[in-house]
Amino acid sequence: MLIPVGLFGGPRRQGYRLTRTIFTSAIRVLSGLCVLLWASAAMAAAAGTGGAGVVPSALVTTSAVLPSIEILSQQTKLTGTCGGATLDLNTFINVDSQASADVKLSVPGIGAIEEFTDETGSNVGPFVGVYSTFHILSFGGGLPPNTPITITLTTFTGHGLSGSKTFVSTLQFNCTTGAILYLASAAPGASAEPIPALGDAALAALAGMLALLSLVALKRRRIARR
């Protein structure tokens, strides 16, 4: 007995309907899995205090370390400094009466263009708070426009750079525009920030999503061959 086979009749029609049903269900499941993946990633990124929102940069400090001098991201005196004029850094200082700091200015291809010791503890300590007039001495100038200048503040526990090194803050900026190119502050040997990763639930969801995609692709391939 002959059985009609065609796009709109017989067993072929049933297979088409079944495949369409599987495909539609798979799309719904995949949408749910995508939501789960997104939620898992968001939870991983916002763990702890990560969801607290953006804090004004003047308050975002790692200077709980004692002693420490941290260069802040809000700077207003960096523009037009290629000529070497004295400038003021906006900093957060947390020192006792003993701390000191090595202050170094350097330029790529030239090296150090100015370096001096600041007796921070003797000058202002004990002190904890924003200090917006940390003076950087004149370095003679003569730099080409847009030269990147790097300022490194290294804090020590004792007078005259004695004792142990407790904190390093580094700022690189464009001497023409004042744009900050790089800013980092940390205690020596501090570990790097962890890279966000998917949790176990998200990995399981990803595996399920890949399996469903493979199933749908295989089913469509079989239908196409008929």
Tab-separated table of N, CA and C in Angstrom, residues 101-224:
chain	number	residue	atom	x	y	z
A	101	ALA	N	57.324	60.017	52.405
A	101	ALA	CA	56.958	59.552	51.067
A	101	ALA	C	58.031	59.917	50.051
A	102	ASP	N	58.259	59.000	49.135
A	102	ASP	CA	59.114	59.259	47.988
A	102	ASP	C	58.216	59.740	46.850
A	103	VAL	N	58.516	60.913	46.319
A	103	VAL	CA	57.710	61.511	45.249
A	103	VAL	C	58.560	61.543	43.984
A	104	LYS	N	58.078	60.876	42.944
A	104	LYS	CA	58.882	60.738	41.726
A	104	LYS	C	58.051	61.071	40.500
A	105	LEU	N	58.622	61.914	39.627
A	105	LEU	CA	58.027	62.228	38.336
A	105	LEU	C	58.904	61.607	37.257
A	106	SER	N	58.274	60.962	36.290
A	106	SER	CA	59.035	60.336	35.206
A	106	SER	C	58.286	60.482	33.888
A	107	VAL	N	59.069	60.369	32.809
A	107	VAL	CA	58.535	60.509	31.458
A	107	VAL	C	59.076	59.366	30.615
A	108	PRO	N	58.236	58.713	29.787
A	108	PRO	CA	58.721	57.631	28.929
A	108	PRO	C	59.867	58.089	28.021
A	109	GLY	N	60.893	57.267	27.944
A	109	GLY	CA	62.034	57.574	27.095
A	109	GLY	C	63.073	58.460	27.748
A	110	ILE	N	62.718	59.100	28.864
A	110	ILE	CA	63.652	59.982	29.573
A	110	ILE	C	63.973	59.435	30.949
A	111	GLY	N	62.959	58.947	31.633
A	111	GLY	CA	63.145	58.463	32.996
A	111	GLY	C	62.719	59.520	33.995
A	112	ALA	N	63.358	59.516	35.155
A	112	ALA	CA	62.995	60.444	36.227
A	112	ALA	C	63.366	61.874	35.852
A	113	ILE	N	62.412	62.790	36.028
A	113	ILE	CA	62.690	64.206	35.766
A	113	ILE	C	62.636	65.028	37.057
A	114	GLU	N	62.143	64.414	38.115
A	114	GLU	CA	62.127	65.066	39.427
A	114	GLU	C	61.857	64.017	40.484
A	115	GLU	N	62.523	64.131	41.628
A	115	GLU	CA	62.300	63.204	42.737
A	115	GLU	C	62.694	63.891	44.031
A	116	PHE	N	61.829	63.750	45.047
A	116	PHE	CA	62.136	64.338	46.337
A	116	PHE	C	61.440	63.551	47.437
A	117	THR	N	61.873	63.770	48.659
A	117	THR	CA	61.280	63.116	49.824
A	117	THR	C	60.375	64.090	50.554
A	118	ASP	N	59.168	63.652	50.849
A	118	ASP	CA	58.229	64.480	51.589
A	118	ASP	C	58.070	63.909	52.991
A	119	GLU	N	58.362	64.709	53.992
A	119	GLU	CA	58.202	64.280	55.381
A	119	GLU	C	56.748	64.509	55.805
A	120	THR	N	55.886	63.695	55.279
A	120	THR	CA	54.445	63.888	55.452
A	120	THR	C	54.025	63.848	56.917
A	121	GLY	N	54.541	62.872	57.668
A	121	GLY	CA	54.182	62.758	59.068
A	121	GLY	C	54.573	63.986	59.871
A	122	SER	N	55.768	64.485	59.635
A	122	SER	CA	56.231	65.673	60.358
A	122	SER	C	55.463	66.920	59.950
A	123	ASN	N	55.069	66.984	58.678
A	123	ASN	CA	54.409	68.182	58.162
A	123	ASN	C	52.939	68.280	58.561
A	124	VAL	N	52.211	67.179	58.491
A	124	VAL	CA	50.763	67.259	58.730
A	124	VAL	C	50.229	66.220	59.713
A	125	GLY	N	51.045	65.206	60.049
A	125	GLY	CA	50.546	64.105	60.859
A	125	GLY	C	50.401	64.418	62.342
A	126	PRO	N	49.604	63.636	63.015
A	126	PRO	CA	48.700	62.615	62.463
A	126	PRO	C	47.567	63.271	61.667
A	127	PHE	N	47.207	62.612	60.526
A	127	PHE	CA	46.185	63.192	59.660
A	127	PHE	C	45.489	62.089	58.870
A	128	VAL	N	44.159	62.188	58.787
A	128	VAL	CA	43.373	61.287	57.953
A	128	VAL	C	42.323	62.108	57.223
A	129	GLY	N	42.398	62.152	55.893
A	129	GLY	CA	41.401	62.901	55.137
A	129	GLY	C	41.906	63.340	53.784
A	130	VAL	N	41.054	64.045	53.064
A	130	VAL	CA	41.416	64.562	51.745
A	130	VAL	C	42.377	65.736	51.917
A	131	TYR	N	43.463	65.687	51.136
A	131	TYR	CA	44.462	66.756	51.164
A	131	TYR	C	44.672	67.191	49.723
A	132	SER	N	44.098	68.338	49.363
A	132	SER	CA	44.033	68.751	47.962
A	132	SER	C	45.202	69.598	47.487
A	133	THR	N	46.155	69.858	48.357
A	133	THR	CA	47.281	70.720	47.963
A	133	THR	C	48.623	70.022	48.200
A	134	PHE	N	48.729	68.791	47.732
A	134	PHE	CA	50.005	68.079	47.817
A	134	PHE	C	50.892	68.628	46.698
A	135	HIS	N	51.898	69.397	47.055
A	135	HIS	CA	52.705	70.127	46.080
A	135	HIS	C	53.683	69.211	45.346
A	136	ILE	N	53.713	69.366	44.045
A	136	ILE	CA	54.707	68.703	43.201
A	136	ILE	C	55.649	69.779	42.686
A	137	LEU	N	56.931	69.617	42.969
A	137	LEU	CA	57.909	70.645	42.633
A	137	LEU	C	58.088	70.805	41.129
A	138	SER	N	58.521	72.002	40.717
A	138	SER	CA	58.807	72.275	39.314
A	138	SER	C	59.940	71.370	38.830
A	139	PHE	N	59.830	70.896	37.587
A	139	PHE	CA	60.847	69.984	37.058
A	139	PHE	C	61.593	70.550	35.861
A	140	GLY	N	61.449	71.849	35.596
A	140	GLY	CA	62.243	72.461	34.534
A	140	GLY	C	61.522	72.633	33.215
A	141	GLY	N	60.556	71.795	32.931
A	141	GLY	CA	59.752	71.961	31.725
A	141	GLY	C	60.445	71.492	30.456
A	142	GLY	N	60.020	72.071	29.330
A	142	GLY	CA	60.591	71.716	28.047
A	142	GLY	C	60.030	70.449	27.437
A	143	LEU	N	58.930	69.929	27.963
A	143	LEU	CA	58.366	68.701	27.414
A	143	LEU	C	57.486	69.012	26.199
A	144	PRO	N	57.497	68.132	25.184
A	144	PRO	CA	56.621	68.326	24.018
A	144	PRO	C	55.162	68.254	24.443
A	145	PRO	N	54.268	68.891	23.677
A	145	PRO	CA	52.840	68.806	24.001
A	145	PRO	C	52.364	67.355	24.049
A	146	ASN	N	51.414	67.105	24.925
A	146	ASN	CA	50.776	65.800	25.086
A	146	ASN	C	51.706	64.717	25.640
A	147	THR	N	52.816	65.120	26.223
A	147	THR	CA	53.707	64.137	26.845
A	147	THR	C	53.044	63.521	28.078
A	148	PRO	N	53.066	62.204	28.213
A	148	PRO	CA	52.525	61.577	29.431
A	148	PRO	C	53.528	61.677	30.582
A	149	ILE	N	53.080	62.226	31.682
A	149	ILE	CA	53.912	62.337	32.887
A	149	ILE	C	53.372	61.366	33.925
A	150	THR	N	54.263	60.631	34.556
A	150	THR	CA	53.878	59.687	35.607
A	150	THR	C	54.357	60.197	36.956
A	151	ILE	N	53.442	60.279	37.901
A	151	ILE	CA	53.778	60.662	39.278
A	151	ILE	C	53.553	59.446	40.166
A	152	THR	N	54.572	59.081	40.926
A	152	THR	CA	54.474	57.932	41.831
A	152	THR	C	54.766	58.379	43.254
A	153	LEU	N	53.792	58.127	44.144
A	153	LEU	CA	53.967	58.413	45.567
A	153	LEU	C	54.106	57.091	46.312
A	154	THR	N	55.249	56.902	46.954
A	154	THR	CA	55.503	55.675	47.712
A	154	THR	C	55.636	56.028	49.191
A	155	THR	N	54.741	55.485	49.996
A	155	THR	CA	54.698	55.829	51.420
A	155	THR	C	55.517	54.843	52.254
A	156	PHE	N	56.265	55.378	53.221
A	156	PHE	CA	57.093	54.575	54.140
A	156	PHE	C	56.658	54.837	55.582
A	157	THR	N	56.938	53.892	56.445
A	157	THR	CA	56.503	54.010	57.841
A	157	THR	C	57.320	54.992	58.663
A	158	GLY	N	58.570	55.230	58.271
A	158	GLY	CA	59.444	56.074	59.079
A	158	GLY	C	59.909	57.340	58.376
A	159	HIS	N	60.582	58.187	59.124
A	159	HIS	CA	61.140	59.417	58.562
A	159	HIS	C	62.209	59.080	57.520
A	160	GLY	N	62.359	59.979	56.543
A	160	GLY	CA	63.440	59.834	55.570
A	160	GLY	C	63.398	58.543	54.782
A	161	LEU	N	62.226	58.057	54.460
A	161	LEU	CA	62.035	56.814	53.696
A	161	LEU	C	62.569	55.590	54.427
A	162	SER	N	62.569	55.657	55.746
A	162	SER	CA	63.018	54.508	56.537
A	162	SER	C	61.835	53.610	56.875
A	163	GLY	N	62.133	52.478	57.473
A	163	GLY	CA	61.082	51.533	57.813
A	163	GLY	C	60.641	50.753	56.591
A	164	SER	N	59.379	50.396	56.559
A	164	SER	CA	58.875	49.572	55.464
A	164	SER	C	58.004	50.383	54.502
A	165	LYS	N	57.955	49.901	53.266
A	165	LYS	CA	57.117	50.514	52.236
A	165	LYS	C	55.691	49.987	52.417
A	166	THR	N	54.720	50.894	52.588
A	166	THR	CA	53.364	50.455	52.901
A	166	THR	C	52.330	50.736	51.813
A	167	PHE	N	52.614	51.681	50.919
A	167	PHE	CA	51.592	52.045	49.939
A	167	PHE	C	52.235	52.711	48.727
A	168	VAL	N	51.701	52.408	47.536
A	168	VAL	CA	52.186	53.012	46.295
A	168	VAL	C	50.991	53.515	45.498
A	169	SER	N	51.017	54.776	45.110
A	169	SER	CA	49.963	55.371	44.302
A	169	SER	C	50.586	55.980	43.058
A	170	THR	N	50.066	55.617	41.883
A	170	THR	CA	50.661	56.040	40.615
A	170	THR	C	49.619	56.695	39.724
A	171	LEU	N	49.981	57.848	39.188
A	171	LEU	CA	49.115	58.592	38.278
A	171	LEU	C	49.901	58.936	37.013
A	172	GLN	N	49.307	58.671	35.840
A	172	GLN	CA	49.890	59.120	34.578
A	172	GLN	C	48.862	59.999	33.874
A	173	PHE	N	49.330	61.153	33.374
A	173	PHE	CA	48.399	62.094	32.752
A	173	PHE	C	49.037	62.792	31.562
A	174	ASN	N	48.211	63.360	30.702
A	174	ASN	CA	48.646	64.132	29.547
A	174	ASN	C	48.958	65.550	30.017
A	175	CYS	N	50.199	66.006	29.795
A	175	CYS	CA	50.606	67.293	30.363
A	175	CYS	C	49.968	68.484	29.649
A	176	THR	N	49.356	68.264	28.488
A	176	THR	CA	48.674	69.346	27.778
A	176	THR	C	47.205	69.437	28.196
A	177	THR	N	46.511	68.326	28.102
A	177	THR	CA	45.066	68.327	28.382
A	177	THR	C	44.725	68.050	29.843
A	178	GLY	N	45.657	67.436	30.560
A	178	GLY	CA	45.378	67.048	31.945
A	178	GLY	C	44.591	65.766	32.064
A	179	ALA	N	44.307	65.111	30.938
A	179	ALA	CA	43.532	63.865	30.972
A	179	ALA	C	44.313	62.768	31.682
A	180	ILE	N	43.642	62.061	32.582
A	180	ILE	CA	44.281	60.969	33.309
A	180	ILE	C	44.332	59.732	32.421
A	181	LEU	N	45.531	59.206	32.221
A	181	LEU	CA	45.735	58.039	31.371
A	181	LEU	C	45.793	56.750	32.178
A	182	TYR	N	46.217	56.861	33.425
A	182	TYR	CA	46.369	55.663	34.267
A	182	TYR	C	46.365	56.102	35.722
A	183	LEU	N	45.694	55.314	36.566
A	183	LEU	CA	45.662	55.605	37.993
A	183	LEU	C	45.518	54.304	38.758
A	184	ALA	N	46.434	54.048	39.666
A	184	ALA	CA	46.381	52.815	40.466
A	184	ALA	C	46.983	53.079	41.832
A	185	SER	N	46.383	52.460	42.852
A	185	SER	CA	46.870	52.596	44.223
A	185	SER	C	46.686	51.279	44.946
A	186	ALA	N	47.726	50.854	45.654
A	186	ALA	CA	47.634	49.585	46.384
A	186	ALA	C	48.817	49.448	47.328
A	187	ALA	N	48.638	48.600	48.316
A	187	ALA	CA	49.751	48.230	49.179
A	187	ALA	C	50.672	47.298	48.396
A	188	PRO	N	51.980	47.358	48.609
A	188	PRO	CA	52.903	46.479	47.891
A	188	PRO	C	52.541	45.011	48.082
A	189	GLY	N	52.504	44.268	46.989
A	189	GLY	CA	52.199	42.847	47.061
A	189	GLY	C	50.734	42.509	47.169
A	190	ALA	N	49.861	43.540	47.095
A	190	ALA	CA	48.419	43.272	47.170
A	190	ALA	C	47.986	42.467	45.964
A	191	SER	N	47.081	41.504	46.181
A	191	SER	CA	46.623	40.658	45.086
A	191	SER	C	45.729	41.435	44.150
A	192	ALA	N	45.704	41.011	42.883
A	192	ALA	CA	44.873	41.655	41.879
A	192	ALA	C	43.402	41.353	42.139
A	193	GLU	N	42.534	42.223	41.596
A	193	GLU	CA	41.094	41.998	41.740
A	193	GLU	C	40.696	40.713	41.019
A	194	PRO	N	39.841	39.890	41.626
A	194	PRO	CA	39.403	38.665	40.955
A	194	PRO	C	38.600	38.962	39.715
A	195	ILE	N	38.714	38.068	38.707
A	195	ILE	CA	37.955	38.211	37.472
A	195	ILE	C	36.590	37.565	37.664
A	196	PRO	N	35.494	38.310	37.392
A	196	PRO	CA	34.158	37.717	37.563
A	196	PRO	C	33.999	36.476	36.707
A	197	ALA	N	33.375	35.447	37.277
A	197	ALA	CA	33.176	34.185	36.547
A	197	ALA	C	31.762	33.688	36.788
A	198	LEU	N	31.290	32.821	35.884
A	198	LEU	CA	29.965	32.232	36.041
A	198	LEU	C	29.962	31.223	37.189
A	199	GLY	N	28.865	31.186	37.933
A	199	GLY	CA	28.741	30.222	39.003
A	199	GLY	C	28.305	28.860	38.478
A	200	ASP	N	28.136	27.905	39.381
A	200	ASP	CA	27.767	26.537	38.995
A	200	ASP	C	26.420	26.510	38.279
A	201	ALA	N	25.453	27.279	38.769
A	201	ALA	CA	24.124	27.289	38.146
A	201	ALA	C	24.196	27.822	36.726
A	202	ALA	N	24.974	28.856	36.531
A	202	ALA	CA	25.097	29.433	35.197
A	202	ALA	C	25.797	28.477	34.247
A	203	LEU	N	26.821	27.773	34.724
A	203	LEU	CA	27.521	26.799	33.886
A	203	LEU	C	26.589	25.658	33.487
A	204	ALA	N	25.752	25.194	34.442
A	204	ALA	CA	24.800	24.136	34.127
A	204	ALA	C	23.784	24.614	33.099
A	205	ALA	N	23.330	25.857	33.239
A	205	ALA	CA	22.382	26.413	32.280
A	205	ALA	C	23.015	26.530	30.902
A	206	LEU	N	24.271	26.930	30.859
A	206	LEU	CA	24.974	27.034	29.580
A	206	LEU	C	25.088	25.675	28.912
A	207	ALA	N	25.404	24.645	29.691
A	207	ALA	CA	25.508	23.299	29.133
A	207	ALA	C	24.158	22.835	28.580
A	208	GLY	N	23.068	23.116	29.307
A	208	GLY	CA	21.742	22.752	28.836
A	208	GLY	C	21.352	23.484	27.573
A	209	MET	N	21.730	24.747	27.486
A	209	MET	CA	21.428	25.529	26.304
A	209	MET	C	22.147	24.983	25.078
A	210	LEU	N	23.410	24.625	25.232
A	210	LEU	CA	24.178	24.052	24.122
A	210	LEU	C	23.587	22.711	23.681
A	211	ALA	N	23.129	21.906	24.661
A	211	ALA	CA	22.534	20.615	24.318
A	211	ALA	C	21.248	20.795	23.521
A	212	LEU	N	20.416	21.757	23.917
A	212	LEU	CA	19.180	22.016	23.191
A	212	LEU	C	19.444	22.526	21.788
A	213	LEU	N	20.437	23.383	21.664
A	213	LEU	CA	20.796	23.877	20.334
A	213	LEU	C	21.236	22.737	19.430
A	214	SER	N	22.027	21.823	19.964
A	214	SER	CA	22.481	20.671	19.188
A	214	SER	C	21.302	19.796	18.770
A	215	LEU	N	20.343	19.576	19.692
A	215	LEU	CA	19.170	18.747	19.401
A	215	LEU	C	18.332	19.352	18.281
A	216	VAL	N	18.103	20.666	18.356
A	216	VAL	CA	17.301	21.341	17.331
A	216	VAL	C	17.992	21.287	15.985
A	217	ALA	N	19.309	21.542	15.968
A	217	ALA	CA	20.054	21.513	14.709
A	217	ALA	C	20.026	20.122	14.085
A	218	LEU	N	20.164	19.074	14.918
A	218	LEU	CA	20.150	17.702	14.414
A	218	LEU	C	18.778	17.348	13.849
A	219	LYS	N	17.711	17.750	14.532
A	219	LYS	CA	16.359	17.438	14.071
A	219	LYS	C	16.072	18.121	12.751
A	220	ARG	N	16.461	19.354	12.601
A	220	ARG	CA	16.222	20.089	11.351
A	220	ARG	C	17.007	19.453	10.194
A	221	ARG	N	18.198	18.970	10.496
A	221	ARG	CA	19.021	18.335	9.468
A	221	ARG	C	18.352	17.045	8.977
A	222	ARG	N	17.765	16.270	9.910
A	222	ARG	CA	17.077	15.027	9.522
A	222	ARG	C	15.843	15.320	8.664
A	223	ILE	N	15.090	16.344	9.024
A	223	ILE	CA	13.900	16.707	8.248
A	223	ILE	C	14.295	17.151	6.841
A	224	ALA	N	15.397	17.886	6.740
A	224	ALA	CA	15.829	18.385	5.442
A	224	ALA	C	16.227	17.262	4.503
